[in-house]
mmCIF file of C-alpha atoms and ligand atoms in Angstrom:
data_model
loop_
_atom_site.group_PDB
_atom_site.id
_atom_site.type_symbol
_atom_site.label_atom_id
_atom_site.label_comp_id
_atom_site.label_asym_id
_atom_site.label_seq_id
_atom_site.Cartn_x
_atom_site.Cartn_y
_atom_site.Cartn_z
ATOM 1 C CA MET A 13 11.302 -8.926 -22.920
ATOM 2 C CA GLU A 14 12.362 -10.471 -26.219
ATOM 3 C CA ARG A 15 12.351 -13.814 -24.503
ATOM 4 C CA GLU A 16 8.882 -13.234 -23.122
ATOM 5 C CA ALA A 17 7.610 -12.336 -26.588
ATOM 6 C CA ALA A 18 9.186 -15.471 -28.020
ATOM 7 C CA LEU A 19 7.437 -17.578 -25.410
ATOM 8 C CA ASN A 20 4.099 -16.025 -26.173
ATOM 9 C CA ALA A 21 4.696 -16.709 -29.835
ATOM 10 C CA LYS A 22 4.995 -20.378 -28.975
ATOM 11 C CA GLY A 23 1.437 -20.254 -27.652
ATOM 12 C CA TYR A 24 1.784 -20.885 -23.937
ATOM 13 C CA SER A 25 -0.654 -19.013 -21.822
ATOM 14 C CA GLU A 26 -0.868 -19.129 -18.043
ATOM 15 C CA ARG A 27 -3.881 -21.410 -18.527
ATOM 16 C CA ASP A 28 -1.970 -23.785 -20.819
ATOM 17 C CA GLU A 29 0.773 -24.003 -18.287
ATOM 18 C CA LYS A 30 -1.707 -24.716 -15.504
ATOM 19 C CA ARG A 31 -3.283 -27.400 -17.663
ATOM 20 C CA ILE A 32 0.085 -29.067 -18.144
ATOM 21 C CA LEU A 33 0.863 -28.896 -14.446
ATOM 22 C CA ASP A 34 -2.576 -30.245 -13.527
ATOM 23 C CA ALA A 35 -2.105 -33.097 -15.935
ATOM 24 C CA LEU A 36 1.301 -33.821 -14.477
ATOM 25 C CA GLY A 37 -0.077 -33.527 -10.940
ATOM 26 C CA ARG A 38 -2.650 -36.182 -11.709
ATOM 27 C CA GLY A 39 0.136 -38.278 -13.180
ATOM 28 C CA LEU A 40 2.041 -38.086 -9.950
ATOM 29 C CA LEU A 41 -1.045 -38.826 -7.879
ATOM 30 C CA LYS A 42 -1.604 -41.964 -9.909
ATOM 31 C CA GLU A 43 1.888 -43.052 -8.906
ATOM 32 C CA PHE A 44 3.634 -44.457 -11.946
ATOM 33 C CA PRO A 45 7.082 -45.307 -10.641
ATOM 34 C CA ASN A 46 8.511 -46.287 -14.090
ATOM 35 C CA PRO A 47 11.981 -47.166 -12.777
ATOM 36 C CA GLU A 48 13.092 -48.213 -16.288
ATOM 37 C CA ARG A 49 12.027 -44.780 -17.584
ATOM 38 C CA THR A 50 10.183 -46.547 -20.405
ATOM 39 C CA GLY A 51 9.081 -44.124 -23.094
ATOM 40 C CA CYS A 52 10.464 -41.101 -21.250
ATOM 41 C CA PRO A 53 11.104 -38.136 -23.522
ATOM 42 C CA GLY A 54 14.482 -37.297 -22.028
ATOM 43 C CA SER A 55 15.569 -34.318 -19.993
ATOM 44 C CA ASP A 56 16.057 -32.093 -23.041
ATOM 45 C CA VAL A 57 12.371 -32.305 -23.956
ATOM 46 C CA LEU A 58 11.342 -31.711 -20.333
ATOM 47 C CA LYS A 59 13.640 -28.699 -20.182
ATOM 48 C CA ARG A 60 12.207 -27.288 -23.373
ATOM 49 C CA ILE A 61 8.647 -27.739 -22.133
ATOM 50 C CA ALA A 62 9.432 -26.309 -18.694
ATOM 51 C CA SER A 63 11.140 -23.264 -20.183
ATOM 52 C CA HIS A 64 8.415 -22.858 -22.826
ATOM 53 C CA ALA A 65 11.074 -23.292 -25.494
ATOM 54 C CA MET A 66 8.968 -25.992 -27.151
ATOM 55 C CA PRO A 67 5.821 -24.945 -28.991
ATOM 56 C CA LEU A 68 2.709 -26.135 -27.192
ATOM 57 C CA ALA A 69 1.539 -28.108 -30.239
ATOM 58 C CA GLU A 70 4.741 -30.132 -30.080
ATOM 59 C CA ALA A 71 4.535 -30.517 -26.284
ATOM 60 C CA GLU A 72 0.966 -31.881 -26.482
ATOM 61 C CA LYS A 73 2.103 -35.282 -27.634
ATOM 62 C CA TRP A 74 4.182 -35.771 -24.471
ATOM 63 C CA LEU A 75 1.342 -35.002 -22.107
ATOM 64 C CA ASP A 76 -0.027 -38.532 -22.157
ATOM 65 C CA HIS A 77 3.332 -39.813 -21.080
ATOM 66 C CA LEU A 78 3.879 -37.133 -18.522
ATOM 67 C CA THR A 79 0.505 -37.880 -16.948
ATOM 68 C CA SER A 80 1.588 -41.453 -16.384
ATOM 69 C CA CYS A 81 5.221 -41.159 -15.306
ATOM 70 C CA SER A 82 6.144 -40.079 -11.783
ATOM 71 C CA PRO A 83 9.894 -39.593 -12.475
ATOM 72 C CA CYS A 84 9.080 -37.280 -15.404
ATOM 73 C CA TYR A 85 6.713 -35.299 -13.182
ATOM 74 C CA ARG A 86 9.416 -34.936 -10.539
ATOM 75 C CA ASP A 87 12.029 -33.813 -13.091
ATOM 76 C CA PHE A 88 9.590 -31.468 -14.734
ATOM 77 C CA SER A 89 8.537 -29.941 -11.397
ATOM 78 C CA GLU A 90 12.152 -29.179 -10.567
ATOM 79 C CA LEU A 91 12.807 -27.648 -13.969
ATOM 80 C CA GLN A 92 9.577 -25.702 -13.746
ATOM 81 C CA ALA A 93 10.456 -24.353 -10.304
ATOM 82 C CA GLY A 94 13.858 -23.232 -11.582
ATOM 83 C CA TYR A 95 12.308 -21.607 -14.610
ATOM 84 C CA ARG A 96 9.665 -19.826 -12.530
ATOM 85 C CA HIS A 97 12.355 -18.642 -10.134
ATOM 86 C CA ARG A 98 14.390 -17.160 -12.989
ATOM 87 C CA ARG A 99 11.292 -15.524 -14.437
ATOM 88 C CA MET A 100 10.391 -14.110 -11.018
ATOM 89 C CA ARG A 101 13.890 -12.686 -10.687
ATOM 90 C CA THR A 102 13.577 -11.043 -14.111
ATOM 91 C CA THR A 103 10.194 -9.616 -13.113
ATOM 92 C CA LEU A 104 11.633 -8.276 -9.861
ATOM 93 C CA ALA A 105 14.577 -6.743 -11.725
ATOM 94 C CA ILE A 106 12.170 -5.006 -14.119
ATOM 95 C CA ALA A 107 9.993 -3.859 -11.211
ATOM 96 C CA ALA A 108 13.081 -2.497 -9.442
ATOM 97 C CA SER A 109 14.195 -0.588 -12.528
ATOM 98 C CA ILE A 110 10.686 0.862 -12.902
ATOM 99 C CA LEU A 111 10.813 1.989 -9.274
ATOM 100 C CA ILE A 112 14.168 3.657 -9.905
ATOM 101 C CA VAL A 113 12.795 5.478 -12.956
ATOM 102 C CA VAL A 114 9.697 6.544 -11.007
ATOM 103 C CA GLY A 115 11.956 7.678 -8.175
ATOM 104 C CA VAL A 116 14.152 9.744 -10.482
ATOM 105 C CA ALA A 117 11.087 11.228 -12.174
ATOM 106 C CA GLY A 118 9.676 12.019 -8.742
ATOM 107 C CA TRP A 119 12.823 13.871 -7.775
ATOM 108 C CA ALA A 120 12.855 15.700 -11.102
ATOM 109 C CA LEU A 121 9.226 16.706 -10.553
ATOM 110 C CA PHE A 122 10.013 17.750 -6.991
ATOM 111 C CA PHE A 123 12.802 20.044 -8.109
ATOM 112 C CA LYS A 124 10.768 21.277 -11.046
ATOM 113 C CA GLN A 125 7.952 22.225 -8.697
ATOM 114 C CA LYS A 126 10.379 23.646 -6.207
ATOM 115 C CA GLY A 127 11.730 25.998 -8.902
ATOM 116 C CA PRO A 128 8.510 27.901 -9.668
ATOM 117 C CA ALA A 129 7.570 27.812 -5.957
ATOM 118 C CA VAL A 130 10.525 30.148 -5.328
ATOM 119 C CA VAL A 131 9.364 32.402 -8.171
ATOM 120 C CA GLN A 132 5.849 32.410 -6.702
ATOM 121 C CA TRP A 133 7.137 34.480 -3.822
ATOM 122 C CA ALA A 134 7.532 38.140 -4.597
ATOM 123 C CA VAL A 135 9.081 40.839 -2.469
ATOM 124 C CA LEU A 136 7.703 44.330 -2.971
ATOM 125 C CA ASP A 137 10.132 46.734 -1.393
ATOM 126 C CA LEU A 138 8.456 50.048 -0.515
ATOM 127 C CA ARG A 139 11.131 51.137 1.969
ATOM 128 C CA ASN A 140 12.809 53.817 -0.108
ATOM 129 C CA ARG A 141 9.878 54.803 -2.252
ATOM 130 C CA THR A 142 8.182 58.095 -2.159
ATOM 131 C CA VAL A 143 4.493 57.812 -1.384
ATOM 132 C CA PRO A 144 2.774 59.060 -4.491
ATOM 133 C CA ARG A 145 -0.879 59.974 -4.460
ATOM 134 C CA GLY A 146 -3.168 58.697 -7.139
ATOM 135 C CA GLY A 147 -0.825 55.957 -8.243
ATOM 136 C CA GLU A 148 1.217 58.010 -10.682
ATOM 137 C CA ALA A 149 4.755 56.829 -11.169
ATOM 138 C CA THR A 150 7.388 59.023 -9.619
ATOM 139 C CA PRO A 151 10.022 59.964 -12.193
ATOM 140 C CA GLY A 152 13.287 58.124 -11.648
ATOM 141 C CA GLU A 153 11.731 55.308 -9.660
ATOM 142 C CA GLN A 154 11.377 51.908 -11.183
ATOM 143 C CA THR A 155 7.796 50.662 -11.221
ATOM 144 C CA LEU A 156 7.069 47.714 -8.950
ATOM 145 C CA GLU A 157 6.663 44.554 -10.970
ATOM 146 C CA VAL A 158 5.027 41.330 -10.027
ATOM 147 C CA SER A 159 4.154 38.156 -11.901
ATOM 148 C CA ARG A 160 0.541 37.032 -12.088
ATOM 149 C CA GLU A 161 1.866 33.604 -11.059
ATOM 150 C CA VAL A 162 2.851 34.968 -7.667
ATOM 151 C CA LYS A 163 1.021 33.310 -4.785
ATOM 152 C CA ARG A 164 2.550 35.185 -1.866
ATOM 153 C CA LEU A 165 3.643 38.748 -1.426
ATOM 154 C CA ASN A 166 6.156 39.921 1.079
ATOM 155 C CA ILE A 167 5.746 43.674 1.277
ATOM 156 C CA TYR A 168 8.492 45.707 2.942
ATOM 157 C CA LEU A 169 6.696 48.770 4.257
ATOM 158 C CA PRO A 170 8.233 52.250 4.115
ATOM 159 C CA LEU A 171 10.747 52.932 6.878
ATOM 160 C CA GLY A 172 9.093 53.978 10.115
ATOM 161 C CA SER A 173 5.788 52.209 9.318
ATOM 162 C CA ALA A 174 3.923 50.948 12.365
ATOM 163 C CA GLU A 175 3.352 47.275 13.109
ATOM 164 C CA GLY A 176 -0.199 45.966 13.195
ATOM 165 C CA PRO A 177 -3.072 45.365 10.798
ATOM 166 C CA TYR A 178 -3.062 46.708 7.247
ATOM 167 C CA GLU A 179 -5.373 46.512 4.292
ATOM 168 C CA ILE A 180 -3.837 45.711 0.952
ATOM 169 C CA ARG A 181 -5.444 45.948 -2.418
ATOM 170 C CA ILE A 182 -4.520 45.885 -6.057
ATOM 171 C CA ALA A 183 -6.683 48.156 -8.182
ATOM 172 C CA THR A 184 -6.895 49.154 -11.792
ATOM 173 C CA THR A 185 -5.628 52.611 -12.653
ATOM 174 C CA ALA A 186 -9.339 53.556 -12.858
ATOM 175 C CA GLY A 187 -9.642 52.650 -9.191
ATOM 176 C CA SER A 188 -11.573 49.378 -9.092
ATOM 177 C CA ALA A 189 -10.007 46.708 -6.897
ATOM 178 C CA ILE A 190 -9.125 43.378 -8.492
ATOM 179 C CA PHE A 191 -7.690 41.944 -5.304
ATOM 180 C CA THR A 192 -8.135 42.794 -1.632
ATOM 181 C CA THR A 193 -6.648 41.247 1.467
ATOM 182 C CA ASN A 194 -5.619 42.015 5.024
ATOM 183 C CA GLY A 195 -2.303 41.444 6.720
ATOM 184 C CA VAL A 196 -0.478 42.133 9.913
ATOM 185 C CA ALA A 197 2.804 43.966 9.675
ATOM 186 C CA SER A 198 5.617 43.011 11.991
ATOM 187 C CA LEU A 199 9.084 44.332 12.581
ATOM 188 C CA LYS A 200 11.936 41.956 11.915
ATOM 189 C CA ASP A 201 15.611 42.863 11.471
ATOM 190 C CA GLY A 202 14.689 46.542 11.209
ATOM 191 C CA VAL A 203 12.152 45.982 8.438
ATOM 192 C CA THR A 204 8.402 46.263 8.916
ATOM 193 C CA SER A 205 6.860 43.775 6.512
ATOM 194 C CA ILE A 206 3.568 42.085 5.696
ATOM 195 C CA GLU A 207 3.158 38.666 4.210
ATOM 196 C CA ALA A 208 -0.028 38.012 2.298
ATOM 197 C CA ALA A 209 -1.399 35.315 0.025
ATOM 198 C CA VAL A 210 -2.496 36.626 -3.371
ATOM 199 C CA ASP A 211 -4.234 35.222 -6.403
ATOM 200 C CA LEU A 212 -3.747 37.292 -9.534
ATOM 201 C CA SER A 213 -3.994 34.418 -11.987
ATOM 202 C CA SER A 214 -7.293 35.649 -13.472
ATOM 203 C CA ALA A 215 -6.105 39.240 -13.876
ATOM 204 C CA SER A 216 -4.763 40.394 -17.201
ATOM 205 C CA SER A 217 -1.278 41.785 -17.334
ATOM 206 C CA GLY A 218 -0.820 45.522 -17.386
ATOM 207 C CA ARG A 219 -0.634 48.561 -15.180
ATOM 208 C CA TYR A 220 -2.283 48.516 -11.773
ATOM 209 C CA VAL A 221 -1.956 50.256 -8.450
ATOM 210 C CA LEU A 222 -0.847 48.614 -5.218
ATOM 211 C CA GLN A 223 -2.619 50.264 -2.303
ATOM 212 C CA ILE A 224 -1.853 49.882 1.364
ATOM 213 C CA ARG A 225 -3.370 51.493 4.440
ATOM 214 C CA ARG A 226 -3.880 51.021 8.111
ATOM 215 C CA PRO A 227 -7.600 50.539 8.823
ATOM 216 C CA ASN A 228 -9.558 53.769 8.453
ATOM 217 C CA SER A 229 -6.536 55.665 7.143
ATOM 218 C CA GLU A 230 -5.781 56.992 3.704
ATOM 219 C CA TRP A 231 -4.488 54.685 1.023
ATOM 220 C CA SER A 232 -0.864 54.893 -0.040
ATOM 221 C CA SER A 233 -0.725 54.006 -3.719
ATOM 222 C CA TYR A 234 2.185 52.617 -5.709
ATOM 223 C CA PRO A 235 2.204 51.944 -9.464
ATOM 224 C CA LEU A 236 2.403 48.205 -10.077
ATOM 225 C CA LEU A 237 3.103 46.384 -13.303
ATOM 226 C CA LEU A 238 1.483 42.969 -13.506
ATOM 227 C CA ARG A 239 3.378 40.640 -15.785
HETATM 228 ZN ZN1 ZN B 311 8.773 -40.593 -18.079
#
């Protein structure tokens, strides 16, 4: 990165580099054998140009020579290829490290999302509750609590409840429903339970009543605290 910044400071852009290569390409096409290497700048200069270590302003004065010397073009091409290869490797290494960071972040996000997803399930256990009428709390029984974040309810029905369709609603203590849904209760491992999707995100927290009934039957009401 520091190196890259230093190169940019020396004023090479991709276009400059292409211009140099084009110039050198023409030089090669013109075929200047120059076996005596007359006027050649020497490998150090070529290296510095190829690696962008030489400021462009300083490199300019060699371009005339480089456009008319095939050996210099050949040397430069080799140096350039090596330099590009190293730069490519650096780029790949950076890309790989970015992928690793993204991967780790992805996993972190996955687990982070997995955490609340567990919380978004709530079990409401009605098995050993008395069935109060009117939603008044029965002394000695802890009020059912559920988070407004909850997206799914798993309701364990009172022992002996029948399987089949049920209506579920959450109402204010004044009796107006804020959420209504249907579910089918099934018996599993001695527990009759209903799973239902809920959305209580727009409700305000406070005291409500959870009501459950089989179709056309009377509601059973349980005090419910929405957190
Ligand atoms: Zn030369």
